[in-house]
């Protein structure tokens, strides 16, 4: 992807909130969308926020968005395997992603409460859609992770 194309792609959170702004019922989620590409280490976009400066819901959406992206076929690559997704989450822990949220997702995977789909086969299974509905609630207690 060229630098000019990267700039266009990086504007999508702003474009998303511009599209949703007229829908008053969705006004509370606009900040979540706007900040979901901020990286935990401060190297994301649009505002270079870091750590707790990023709204919790945006940090959760960042992980859920990455899970969806990695587990889906893209024009430039096949969906990643569950093992590769786990590896990528581990690599992003503390960098791109909030380490507590990543750990929560990894714990869910280890507890068999989260199922990866093999989207490479384009097979649709009802149970495999669960990751698209992933909702995480992180409390002050790092051991608390609820679906």
PDB file of C-alpha atoms in Angstrom:
ATOM      1  CA  UNK A   1       0.000   0.000   0.000  1.00  0.00           C
ATOM      2  CA  UNK A   2       1.368   3.406  -0.913  1.00  0.00           C
ATOM      3  CA  UNK A   3       1.771   6.200   1.629  1.00  0.00           C
ATOM      4  CA  UNK A   4      -1.147   8.092   0.037  1.00  0.00           C
ATOM      5  CA  UNK A   5      -3.342   4.982   0.337  1.00  0.00           C
ATOM      6  CA  UNK A   6      -2.321   4.555   3.995  1.00  0.00           C
ATOM      7  CA  UNK A   7      -3.416   8.130   4.726  1.00  0.00           C
ATOM      8  CA  UNK A   8      -6.809   7.435   3.158  1.00  0.00           C
ATOM      9  CA  UNK A   9      -7.247   4.198   5.127  1.00  0.00           C
ATOM     10  CA  UNK A  10      -6.270   5.936   8.364  1.00  0.00           C
ATOM     11  CA  UNK A  11      -9.128   8.393   7.905  1.00  0.00           C
ATOM     12  CA  UNK A  12     -11.789   5.692   8.170  1.00  0.00           C
ATOM     13  CA  UNK A  13     -12.568   6.263  11.883  1.00  0.00           C
ATOM     14  CA  UNK A  14     -13.230   9.938  11.133  1.00  0.00           C
ATOM     15  CA  UNK A  15     -15.343   9.058   8.093  1.00  0.00           C
ATOM     16  CA  UNK A  16     -17.261   6.511  10.160  1.00  0.00           C
ATOM     17  CA  UNK A  17     -18.250   9.018  12.803  1.00  0.00           C
ATOM     18  CA  UNK A  18     -19.192  11.562  10.138  1.00  0.00           C
ATOM     19  CA  UNK A  19     -21.565   9.010   8.641  1.00  0.00           C
ATOM     20  CA  UNK A  20     -23.056   8.087  12.033  1.00  0.00           C
ATOM     21  CA  UNK A  21     -23.211  11.583  13.573  1.00  0.00           C
ATOM     22  CA  UNK A  22     -26.743  12.361  12.245  1.00  0.00           C
ATOM     23  CA  UNK A  23     -28.065   9.225  13.970  1.00  0.00           C
ATOM     24  CA  UNK A  24     -28.672  10.591  17.476  1.00  0.00           C
ATOM     25  CA  UNK A  25     -29.289   7.118  18.917  1.00  0.00           C
ATOM     26  CA  UNK A  26     -25.662   6.235  18.142  1.00  0.00           C
ATOM     27  CA  UNK A  27     -24.085   9.398  19.534  1.00  0.00           C
ATOM     28  CA  UNK A  28     -22.611   7.624  22.578  1.00  0.00           C
ATOM     29  CA  UNK A  29     -20.585   5.220  20.445  1.00  0.00           C
ATOM     30  CA  UNK A  30     -18.917   7.872  18.278  1.00  0.00           C
ATOM     31  CA  UNK A  31     -15.852   8.180  20.560  1.00  0.00           C
ATOM     32  CA  UNK A  32     -15.478   4.385  20.595  1.00  0.00           C
ATOM     33  CA  UNK A  33     -15.293   4.324  16.812  1.00  0.00           C
ATOM     34  CA  UNK A  34     -13.095   7.409  16.594  1.00  0.00           C
ATOM     35  CA  UNK A  35     -10.384   6.051  18.925  1.00  0.00           C
ATOM     36  CA  UNK A  36     -10.373   2.345  17.987  1.00  0.00           C
ATOM     37  CA  UNK A  37      -7.116   2.593  16.002  1.00  0.00           C
ATOM     38  CA  UNK A  38      -5.144   4.263  18.761  1.00  0.00           C
ATOM     39  CA  UNK A  39      -2.405   1.878  19.880  1.00  0.00           C
ATOM     40  CA  UNK A  40      -1.761   1.103  23.509  1.00  0.00           C
ATOM     41  CA  UNK A  41       1.865   2.195  23.024  1.00  0.00           C
ATOM     42  CA  UNK A  42       0.836   5.544  21.480  1.00  0.00           C
ATOM     43  CA  UNK A  43       1.817   4.707  17.899  1.00  0.00           C
ATOM     44  CA  UNK A  44      -1.687   4.401  16.458  1.00  0.00           C
ATOM     45  CA  UNK A  45      -3.859   6.986  14.775  1.00  0.00           C
ATOM     46  CA  UNK A  46      -5.644   9.513  14.746  1.00  0.00           C
ATOM     47  CA  UNK A  47      -4.387  11.277  17.915  1.00  0.00           C
ATOM     48  CA  UNK A  48      -1.458   9.141  19.147  1.00  0.00           C
ATOM     49  CA  UNK A  49      -3.197   8.461  22.464  1.00  0.00           C
ATOM     50  CA  UNK A  50      -1.652   5.785  24.665  1.00  0.00           C
ATOM     51  CA  UNK A  51      -2.705   3.387  27.398  1.00  0.00           C
ATOM     52  CA  UNK A  52      -5.529   4.588  29.637  1.00  0.00           C
ATOM     53  CA  UNK A  53      -5.935   7.776  27.557  1.00  0.00           C
ATOM     54  CA  UNK A  54      -7.763   5.572  25.041  1.00  0.00           C
ATOM     55  CA  UNK A  55     -11.362   4.853  26.079  1.00  0.00           C
ATOM     56  CA  UNK A  56     -11.778   1.293  27.372  1.00  0.00           C
ATOM     57  CA  UNK A  57     -14.494   0.549  24.813  1.00  0.00           C
ATOM     58  CA  UNK A  58     -12.148   1.631  22.007  1.00  0.00           C
ATOM     59  CA  UNK A  59      -9.411  -0.653  23.344  1.00  0.00           C
ATOM     60  CA  UNK A  60     -11.910  -3.531  23.369  1.00  0.00           C
ATOM     61  CA  UNK A  61     -13.103  -2.694  19.847  1.00  0.00           C
ATOM     62  CA  UNK A  62      -9.481  -2.610  18.650  1.00  0.00           C
ATOM     63  CA  UNK A  63      -8.990  -6.244  19.692  1.00  0.00           C
ATOM     64  CA  UNK A  64     -12.397  -7.360  18.365  1.00  0.00           C
ATOM     65  CA  UNK A  65     -11.763  -5.545  15.066  1.00  0.00           C
ATOM     66  CA  UNK A  66      -8.354  -7.189  14.727  1.00  0.00           C
ATOM     67  CA  UNK A  67      -9.847 -10.625  15.488  1.00  0.00           C
ATOM     68  CA  UNK A  68     -12.449 -10.114  12.778  1.00  0.00           C
ATOM     69  CA  UNK A  69      -9.852  -8.870  10.289  1.00  0.00           C
ATOM     70  CA  UNK A  70      -7.386 -11.691  10.962  1.00  0.00           C
ATOM     71  CA  UNK A  71     -10.052 -14.404  10.782  1.00  0.00           C
ATOM     72  CA  UNK A  72     -11.560 -13.164   7.506  1.00  0.00           C
ATOM     73  CA  UNK A  73     -10.386 -13.577   3.948  1.00  0.00           C
ATOM     74  CA  UNK A  74      -9.018 -10.369   2.480  1.00  0.00           C
ATOM     75  CA  UNK A  75      -8.278  -9.505  -1.151  1.00  0.00           C
ATOM     76  CA  UNK A  76      -4.566  -9.576  -0.320  1.00  0.00           C
ATOM     77  CA  UNK A  77      -4.469 -12.714   1.900  1.00  0.00           C
ATOM     78  CA  UNK A  78      -6.362 -15.710   3.225  1.00  0.00           C
ATOM     79  CA  UNK A  79      -7.840 -15.755   6.727  1.00  0.00           C
ATOM     80  CA  UNK A  80      -5.268 -16.623   9.367  1.00  0.00           C
ATOM     81  CA  UNK A  81      -5.419 -19.838  11.369  1.00  0.00           C
ATOM     82  CA  UNK A  82      -6.422 -19.760  15.028  1.00  0.00           C
ATOM     83  CA  UNK A  83      -2.824 -20.469  16.006  1.00  0.00           C
ATOM     84  CA  UNK A  84      -1.531 -17.561  13.913  1.00  0.00           C
ATOM     85  CA  UNK A  85      -4.198 -15.225  15.343  1.00  0.00           C
ATOM     86  CA  UNK A  86      -3.118 -16.135  18.887  1.00  0.00           C
ATOM     87  CA  UNK A  87       0.500 -15.472  17.902  1.00  0.00           C
ATOM     88  CA  UNK A  88      -0.434 -12.053  16.449  1.00  0.00           C
ATOM     89  CA  UNK A  89      -2.424 -11.118  19.567  1.00  0.00           C
ATOM     90  CA  UNK A  90       0.556 -12.058  21.742  1.00  0.00           C
ATOM     91  CA  UNK A  91       2.863  -9.944  19.550  1.00  0.00           C
ATOM     92  CA  UNK A  92       0.486  -6.973  19.800  1.00  0.00           C
ATOM     93  CA  UNK A  93       0.054  -7.193  23.578  1.00  0.00           C
ATOM     94  CA  UNK A  94       1.226  -3.904  25.084  1.00  0.00           C
ATOM     95  CA  UNK A  95       1.993  -2.471  21.652  1.00  0.00           C
ATOM     96  CA  UNK A  96      -1.055  -2.274  19.454  1.00  0.00           C
ATOM     97  CA  UNK A  97      -3.377  -3.743  22.061  1.00  0.00           C
ATOM     98  CA  UNK A  98      -4.211  -3.296  25.731  1.00  0.00           C
ATOM     99  CA  UNK A  99      -2.438  -6.274  27.353  1.00  0.00           C
ATOM    100  CA  UNK A 100      -5.292  -6.847  29.820  1.00  0.00           C
ATOM    101  CA  UNK A 101      -7.860  -7.155  27.034  1.00  0.00           C
ATOM    102  CA  UNK A 102      -5.631  -9.454  24.988  1.00  0.00           C
ATOM    103  CA  UNK A 103      -5.073 -11.622  28.058  1.00  0.00           C
ATOM    104  CA  UNK A 104      -8.828 -11.765  28.591  1.00  0.00           C
ATOM    105  CA  UNK A 105      -9.354 -12.990  25.019  1.00  0.00           C
ATOM    106  CA  UNK A 106      -6.525 -15.514  25.350  1.00  0.00           C
ATOM    107  CA  UNK A 107      -8.063 -16.801  28.586  1.00  0.00           C
ATOM    108  CA  UNK A 108     -11.407 -17.223  26.812  1.00  0.00           C
ATOM    109  CA  UNK A 109      -9.670 -19.174  24.064  1.00  0.00           C
ATOM    110  CA  UNK A 110      -7.902 -21.420  26.599  1.00  0.00           C
ATOM    111  CA  UNK A 111     -11.251 -22.021  28.356  1.00  0.00           C
ATOM    112  CA  UNK A 112     -12.798 -23.052  25.012  1.00  0.00           C
ATOM    113  CA  UNK A 113     -15.288 -20.191  25.344  1.00  0.00           C
ATOM    114  CA  UNK A 114     -14.192 -18.670  22.050  1.00  0.00           C
ATOM    115  CA  UNK A 115     -14.229 -20.461  18.711  1.00  0.00           C
ATOM    116  CA  UNK A 116     -12.229 -19.535  15.643  1.00  0.00           C
ATOM    117  CA  UNK A 117     -13.835 -20.103  12.278  1.00  0.00           C
ATOM    118  CA  UNK A 118     -12.003 -21.522   9.346  1.00  0.00           C
ATOM    119  CA  UNK A 119     -13.077 -18.762   6.989  1.00  0.00           C
ATOM    120  CA  UNK A 120     -10.575 -19.993   4.459  1.00  0.00           C
ATOM    121  CA  UNK A 121     -13.077 -22.705   3.519  1.00  0.00           C
ATOM    122  CA  UNK A 122     -15.889 -20.120   3.309  1.00  0.00           C
ATOM    123  CA  UNK A 123     -17.949 -22.558   5.344  1.00  0.00           C
ATOM    124  CA  UNK A 124     -20.619 -20.798   7.378  1.00  0.00           C
ATOM    125  CA  UNK A 125     -21.354 -22.199  10.809  1.00  0.00           C
ATOM    126  CA  UNK A 126     -23.668 -20.506  13.286  1.00  0.00           C
ATOM    127  CA  UNK A 127     -21.326 -21.238  16.191  1.00  0.00           C
ATOM    128  CA  UNK A 128     -18.386 -19.753  14.313  1.00  0.00           C
ATOM    129  CA  UNK A 129     -19.970 -16.327  14.195  1.00  0.00           C
ATOM    130  CA  UNK A 130     -19.461 -15.838  17.938  1.00  0.00           C
ATOM    131  CA  UNK A 131     -16.273 -13.811  17.569  1.00  0.00           C
ATOM    132  CA  UNK A 132     -18.191 -11.164  15.655  1.00  0.00           C
ATOM    133  CA  UNK A 133     -20.428 -10.722  18.691  1.00  0.00           C
ATOM    134  CA  UNK A 134     -17.571 -10.641  21.183  1.00  0.00           C
ATOM    135  CA  UNK A 135     -18.293  -8.336  24.087  1.00  0.00           C
ATOM    136  CA  UNK A 136     -15.713  -8.008  26.812  1.00  0.00           C
ATOM    137  CA  UNK A 137     -16.182  -6.313  30.135  1.00  0.00           C
ATOM    138  CA  UNK A 138     -12.977  -5.553  31.981  1.00  0.00           C
ATOM    139  CA  UNK A 139     -13.295  -4.446  35.573  1.00  0.00           C
ATOM    140  CA  UNK A 140     -10.560  -3.170  37.886  1.00  0.00           C
ATOM    141  CA  UNK A 141     -10.030  -6.848  38.711  1.00  0.00           C
ATOM    142  CA  UNK A 142      -7.707  -8.206  35.984  1.00  0.00           C
ATOM    143  CA  UNK A 143      -9.174 -11.677  36.486  1.00  0.00           C
ATOM    144  CA  UNK A 144     -12.675 -10.538  35.497  1.00  0.00           C
ATOM    145  CA  UNK A 145     -13.592 -11.259  31.925  1.00  0.00           C
ATOM    146  CA  UNK A 146     -17.210 -11.807  30.984  1.00  0.00           C
ATOM    147  CA  UNK A 147     -18.962 -12.536  27.713  1.00  0.00           C
TER     148      UNK A 147
END
